[in-house]
């Protein structure tokens, strides 16, 4: 776990005066984490406003202690003792966040960012032209002209190719994404 997201809030947040006017009020909370046996204040939160419905907020706590550790939320503001002050607090949830480095090894990734105003109501269309993978083809093969010259000496060269026969041979013999760990080049006829 790299970070924690705490979601908390108030069921309502309003204070009525003697005339019946509803005024904003506030409530203070603290998030504590247990670090090496000691409770430490990680975040101080003050929610200020006026609402008669539930309001939730979130904060993220980084730099977590080694596990296991304790978590607690403390309400610093005194509890309401009158119907004129409504400020009940709720702890809705916490979320464990694990930062994963999303890598795409051996993959071409394309990203495009455009302003939608440039295209009005039209759908943005993207087209790409790519050569494909560099695969092993016979040394006497010209992948552009798709022709063979002379007698093949039994060796291969790396080249871009969209020839289905050599693409299939590559898939059958490549050790990473093909069957190359189970069969060898001599097994493909």
PDB file of N, CA and C in Angstrom, residues 137-176:
ATOM      1  N   UNK A 137      13.402 -13.120 -41.859  1.00  0.00           N
ATOM      2  CA  UNK A 137      13.018 -13.588 -43.192  1.00  0.00           C
ATOM      3  C   UNK A 137      14.262 -14.190 -43.839  1.00  0.00           C
ATOM      4  N   UNK A 138      14.104 -15.013 -44.860  1.00  0.00           N
ATOM      5  CA  UNK A 138      15.273 -15.587 -45.528  1.00  0.00           C
ATOM      6  C   UNK A 138      16.208 -14.492 -46.045  1.00  0.00           C
ATOM      7  N   UNK A 139      17.481 -14.769 -46.008  1.00  0.00           N
ATOM      8  CA  UNK A 139      18.489 -13.768 -46.384  1.00  0.00           C
ATOM      9  C   UNK A 139      18.375 -13.346 -47.846  1.00  0.00           C
ATOM     10  N   UNK A 140      17.775 -14.163 -48.694  1.00  0.00           N
ATOM     11  CA  UNK A 140      17.637 -13.799 -50.107  1.00  0.00           C
ATOM     12  C   UNK A 140      16.258 -13.212 -50.423  1.00  0.00           C
ATOM     13  N   UNK A 141      15.477 -12.886 -49.401  1.00  0.00           N
ATOM     14  CA  UNK A 141      14.112 -12.382 -49.605  1.00  0.00           C
ATOM     15  C   UNK A 141      14.102 -10.858 -49.521  1.00  0.00           C
ATOM     16  N   UNK A 142      13.429 -10.208 -50.462  1.00  0.00           N
ATOM     17  CA  UNK A 142      13.235  -8.757 -50.446  1.00  0.00           C
ATOM     18  C   UNK A 142      11.797  -8.498 -49.990  1.00  0.00           C
ATOM     19  N   UNK A 143      11.602  -8.041 -48.734  1.00  0.00           N
ATOM     20  CA  UNK A 143      10.240  -7.891 -48.223  1.00  0.00           C
ATOM     21  C   UNK A 143       9.454  -6.760 -48.883  1.00  0.00           C
ATOM     22  N   UNK A 144      10.123  -5.782 -49.485  1.00  0.00           N
ATOM     23  CA  UNK A 144       9.404  -4.689 -50.150  1.00  0.00           C
ATOM     24  C   UNK A 144       8.853  -5.174 -51.486  1.00  0.00           C
ATOM     25  N   UNK A 145       9.711  -5.794 -52.286  1.00  0.00           N
ATOM     26  CA  UNK A 145       9.278  -6.298 -53.592  1.00  0.00           C
ATOM     27  C   UNK A 145       8.596  -7.654 -53.475  1.00  0.00           C
ATOM     28  N   UNK A 146       8.756  -8.306 -52.314  1.00  0.00           N
ATOM     29  CA  UNK A 146       8.213  -9.653 -52.062  1.00  0.00           C
ATOM     30  C   UNK A 146       8.730 -10.647 -53.110  1.00  0.00           C
ATOM     31  N   UNK A 147      10.049 -10.609 -53.318  1.00  0.00           N
ATOM     32  CA  UNK A 147      10.685 -11.521 -54.277  1.00  0.00           C
ATOM     33  C   UNK A 147      11.908 -12.162 -53.630  1.00  0.00           C
ATOM     34  N   UNK A 148      12.304 -13.291 -54.192  1.00  0.00           N
ATOM     35  CA  UNK A 148      13.507 -14.003 -53.760  1.00  0.00           C
ATOM     36  C   UNK A 148      14.549 -13.860 -54.864  1.00  0.00           C
ATOM     37  N   UNK A 149      15.808 -13.677 -54.474  1.00  0.00           N
ATOM     38  CA  UNK A 149      16.867 -13.571 -55.478  1.00  0.00           C
ATOM     39  C   UNK A 149      17.914 -14.644 -55.194  1.00  0.00           C
ATOM     40  N   UNK A 150      18.203 -15.436 -56.176  1.00  0.00           N
ATOM     41  CA  UNK A 150      19.230 -16.459 -56.040  1.00  0.00           C
ATOM     42  C   UNK A 150      18.792 -17.619 -55.164  1.00  0.00           C
ATOM     43  N   UNK A 151      19.781 -18.399 -54.741  1.00  0.00           N
ATOM     44  CA  UNK A 151      19.543 -19.584 -53.920  1.00  0.00           C
ATOM     45  C   UNK A 151      19.713 -19.198 -52.461  1.00  0.00           C
ATOM     46  N   UNK A 152      18.792 -19.682 -51.642  1.00  0.00           N
ATOM     47  CA  UNK A 152      18.822 -19.362 -50.210  1.00  0.00           C
ATOM     48  C   UNK A 152      19.938 -20.146 -49.544  1.00  0.00           C
ATOM     49  N   UNK A 153      20.751 -19.470 -48.704  1.00  0.00           N
ATOM     50  CA  UNK A 153      21.871 -20.117 -48.025  1.00  0.00           C
ATOM     51  C   UNK A 153      21.493 -20.673 -46.649  1.00  0.00           C
ATOM     52  N   UNK A 154      20.210 -20.608 -46.276  1.00  0.00           N
ATOM     53  CA  UNK A 154      19.751 -21.180 -45.004  1.00  0.00           C
ATOM     54  C   UNK A 154      19.802 -20.220 -43.834  1.00  0.00           C
ATOM     55  N   UNK A 155      20.213 -18.983 -44.055  1.00  0.00           N
ATOM     56  CA  UNK A 155      20.272 -18.006 -42.958  1.00  0.00           C
ATOM     57  C   UNK A 155      19.106 -17.026 -43.077  1.00  0.00           C
ATOM     58  N   UNK A 156      18.881 -16.319 -41.974  1.00  0.00           N
ATOM     59  CA  UNK A 156      17.793 -15.347 -41.923  1.00  0.00           C
ATOM     60  C   UNK A 156      18.357 -13.967 -41.649  1.00  0.00           C
ATOM     61  N   UNK A 157      17.577 -12.956 -42.007  1.00  0.00           N
ATOM     62  CA  UNK A 157      17.930 -11.571 -41.705  1.00  0.00           C
ATOM     63  C   UNK A 157      16.700 -10.886 -41.101  1.00  0.00           C
ATOM     64  N   UNK A 158      16.915  -9.898 -40.235  1.00  0.00           N
ATOM     65  CA  UNK A 158      15.766  -9.172 -39.695  1.00  0.00           C
ATOM     66  C   UNK A 158      15.276  -8.139 -40.705  1.00  0.00           C
ATOM     67  N   UNK A 159      13.955  -8.081 -40.882  1.00  0.00           N
ATOM     68  CA  UNK A 159      13.371  -7.118 -41.815  1.00  0.00           C
ATOM     69  C   UNK A 159      11.887  -6.959 -41.506  1.00  0.00           C
ATOM     70  N   UNK A 160      11.334  -5.802 -41.886  1.00  0.00           N
ATOM     71  CA  UNK A 160       9.886  -5.626 -41.822  1.00  0.00           C
ATOM     72  C   UNK A 160       9.269  -6.503 -42.892  1.00  0.00           C
ATOM     73  N   UNK A 161       8.198  -7.195 -42.538  1.00  0.00           N
ATOM     74  CA  UNK A 161       7.537  -8.028 -43.533  1.00  0.00           C
ATOM     75  C   UNK A 161       6.073  -8.210 -43.152  1.00  0.00           C
ATOM     76  N   UNK A 162       5.219  -8.205 -44.171  1.00  0.00           N
ATOM     77  CA  UNK A 162       3.811  -8.534 -43.955  1.00  0.00           C
ATOM     78  C   UNK A 162       3.435  -9.793 -44.729  1.00  0.00           C
ATOM     79  N   UNK A 163       4.444 -10.550 -45.120  1.00  0.00           N
ATOM     80  CA  UNK A 163       4.221 -11.816 -45.811  1.00  0.00           C
ATOM     81  C   UNK A 163       3.628 -12.810 -44.814  1.00  0.00           C
ATOM     82  N   UNK A 164       2.418 -13.308 -45.059  1.00  0.00           N
ATOM     83  CA  UNK A 164       1.767 -14.197 -44.085  1.00  0.00           C
ATOM     84  C   UNK A 164       2.580 -15.447 -43.746  1.00  0.00           C
ATOM     85  N   UNK A 165       3.318 -15.976 -44.707  1.00  0.00           N
ATOM     86  CA  UNK A 165       4.102 -17.185 -44.442  1.00  0.00           C
ATOM     87  C   UNK A 165       5.196 -16.902 -43.419  1.00  0.00           C
ATOM     88  N   UNK A 166       5.911 -15.786 -43.568  1.00  0.00           N
ATOM     89  CA  UNK A 166       7.001 -15.480 -42.643  1.00  0.00           C
ATOM     90  C   UNK A 166       6.478 -14.926 -41.322  1.00  0.00           C
ATOM     91  N   UNK A 167       5.326 -14.277 -41.334  1.00  0.00           N
ATOM     92  CA  UNK A 167       4.698 -13.854 -40.068  1.00  0.00           C
ATOM     93  C   UNK A 167       4.280 -15.078 -39.257  1.00  0.00           C
ATOM     94  N   UNK A 168       3.731 -16.095 -39.926  1.00  0.00           N
ATOM     95  CA  UNK A 168       3.361 -17.328 -39.229  1.00  0.00           C
ATOM     96  C   UNK A 168       4.607 -18.025 -38.697  1.00  0.00           C
ATOM     97  N   UNK A 169       5.653 -18.084 -39.498  1.00  0.00           N
ATOM     98  CA  UNK A 169       6.895 -18.713 -39.046  1.00  0.00           C
ATOM     99  C   UNK A 169       7.431 -17.997 -37.808  1.00  0.00           C
ATOM    100  N   UNK A 170       7.331 -16.658 -37.787  1.00  0.00           N
ATOM    101  CA  UNK A 170       7.783 -15.876 -36.638  1.00  0.00           C
ATOM    102  C   UNK A 170       6.953 -16.205 -35.396  1.00  0.00           C
ATOM    103  N   UNK A 171       5.645 -16.290 -35.552  1.00  0.00           N
ATOM    104  CA  UNK A 171       4.774 -16.609 -34.409  1.00  0.00           C
ATOM    105  C   UNK A 171       5.050 -18.022 -33.898  1.00  0.00           C
ATOM    106  N   UNK A 172       5.338 -18.939 -34.773  1.00  0.00           N
ATOM    107  CA  UNK A 172       5.603 -20.315 -34.348  1.00  0.00           C
ATOM    108  C   UNK A 172       6.952 -20.464 -33.663  1.00  0.00           C
ATOM    109  N   UNK A 173       7.941 -19.655 -34.033  1.00  0.00           N
ATOM    110  CA  UNK A 173       9.297 -19.885 -33.519  1.00  0.00           C
ATOM    111  C   UNK A 173       9.785 -18.856 -32.512  1.00  0.00           C
ATOM    112  N   UNK A 174       9.081 -17.754 -32.329  1.00  0.00           N
ATOM    113  CA  UNK A 174       9.579 -16.712 -31.418  1.00  0.00           C
ATOM    114  C   UNK A 174       9.410 -17.154 -29.961  1.00  0.00           C
ATOM    115  N   UNK A 175      10.457 -17.047 -29.135  1.00  0.00           N
ATOM    116  CA  UNK A 175      10.380 -17.547 -27.758  1.00  0.00           C
ATOM    117  C   UNK A 175       9.560 -16.669 -26.808  1.00  0.00           C
ATOM    118  N   UNK A 176       9.345 -15.395 -27.122  1.00  0.00           N
ATOM    119  CA  UNK A 176       8.623 -14.535 -26.177  1.00  0.00           C
ATOM    120  C   UNK A 176       7.115 -14.588 -26.401  1.00  0.00           C
TER     121      UNK A 176
END
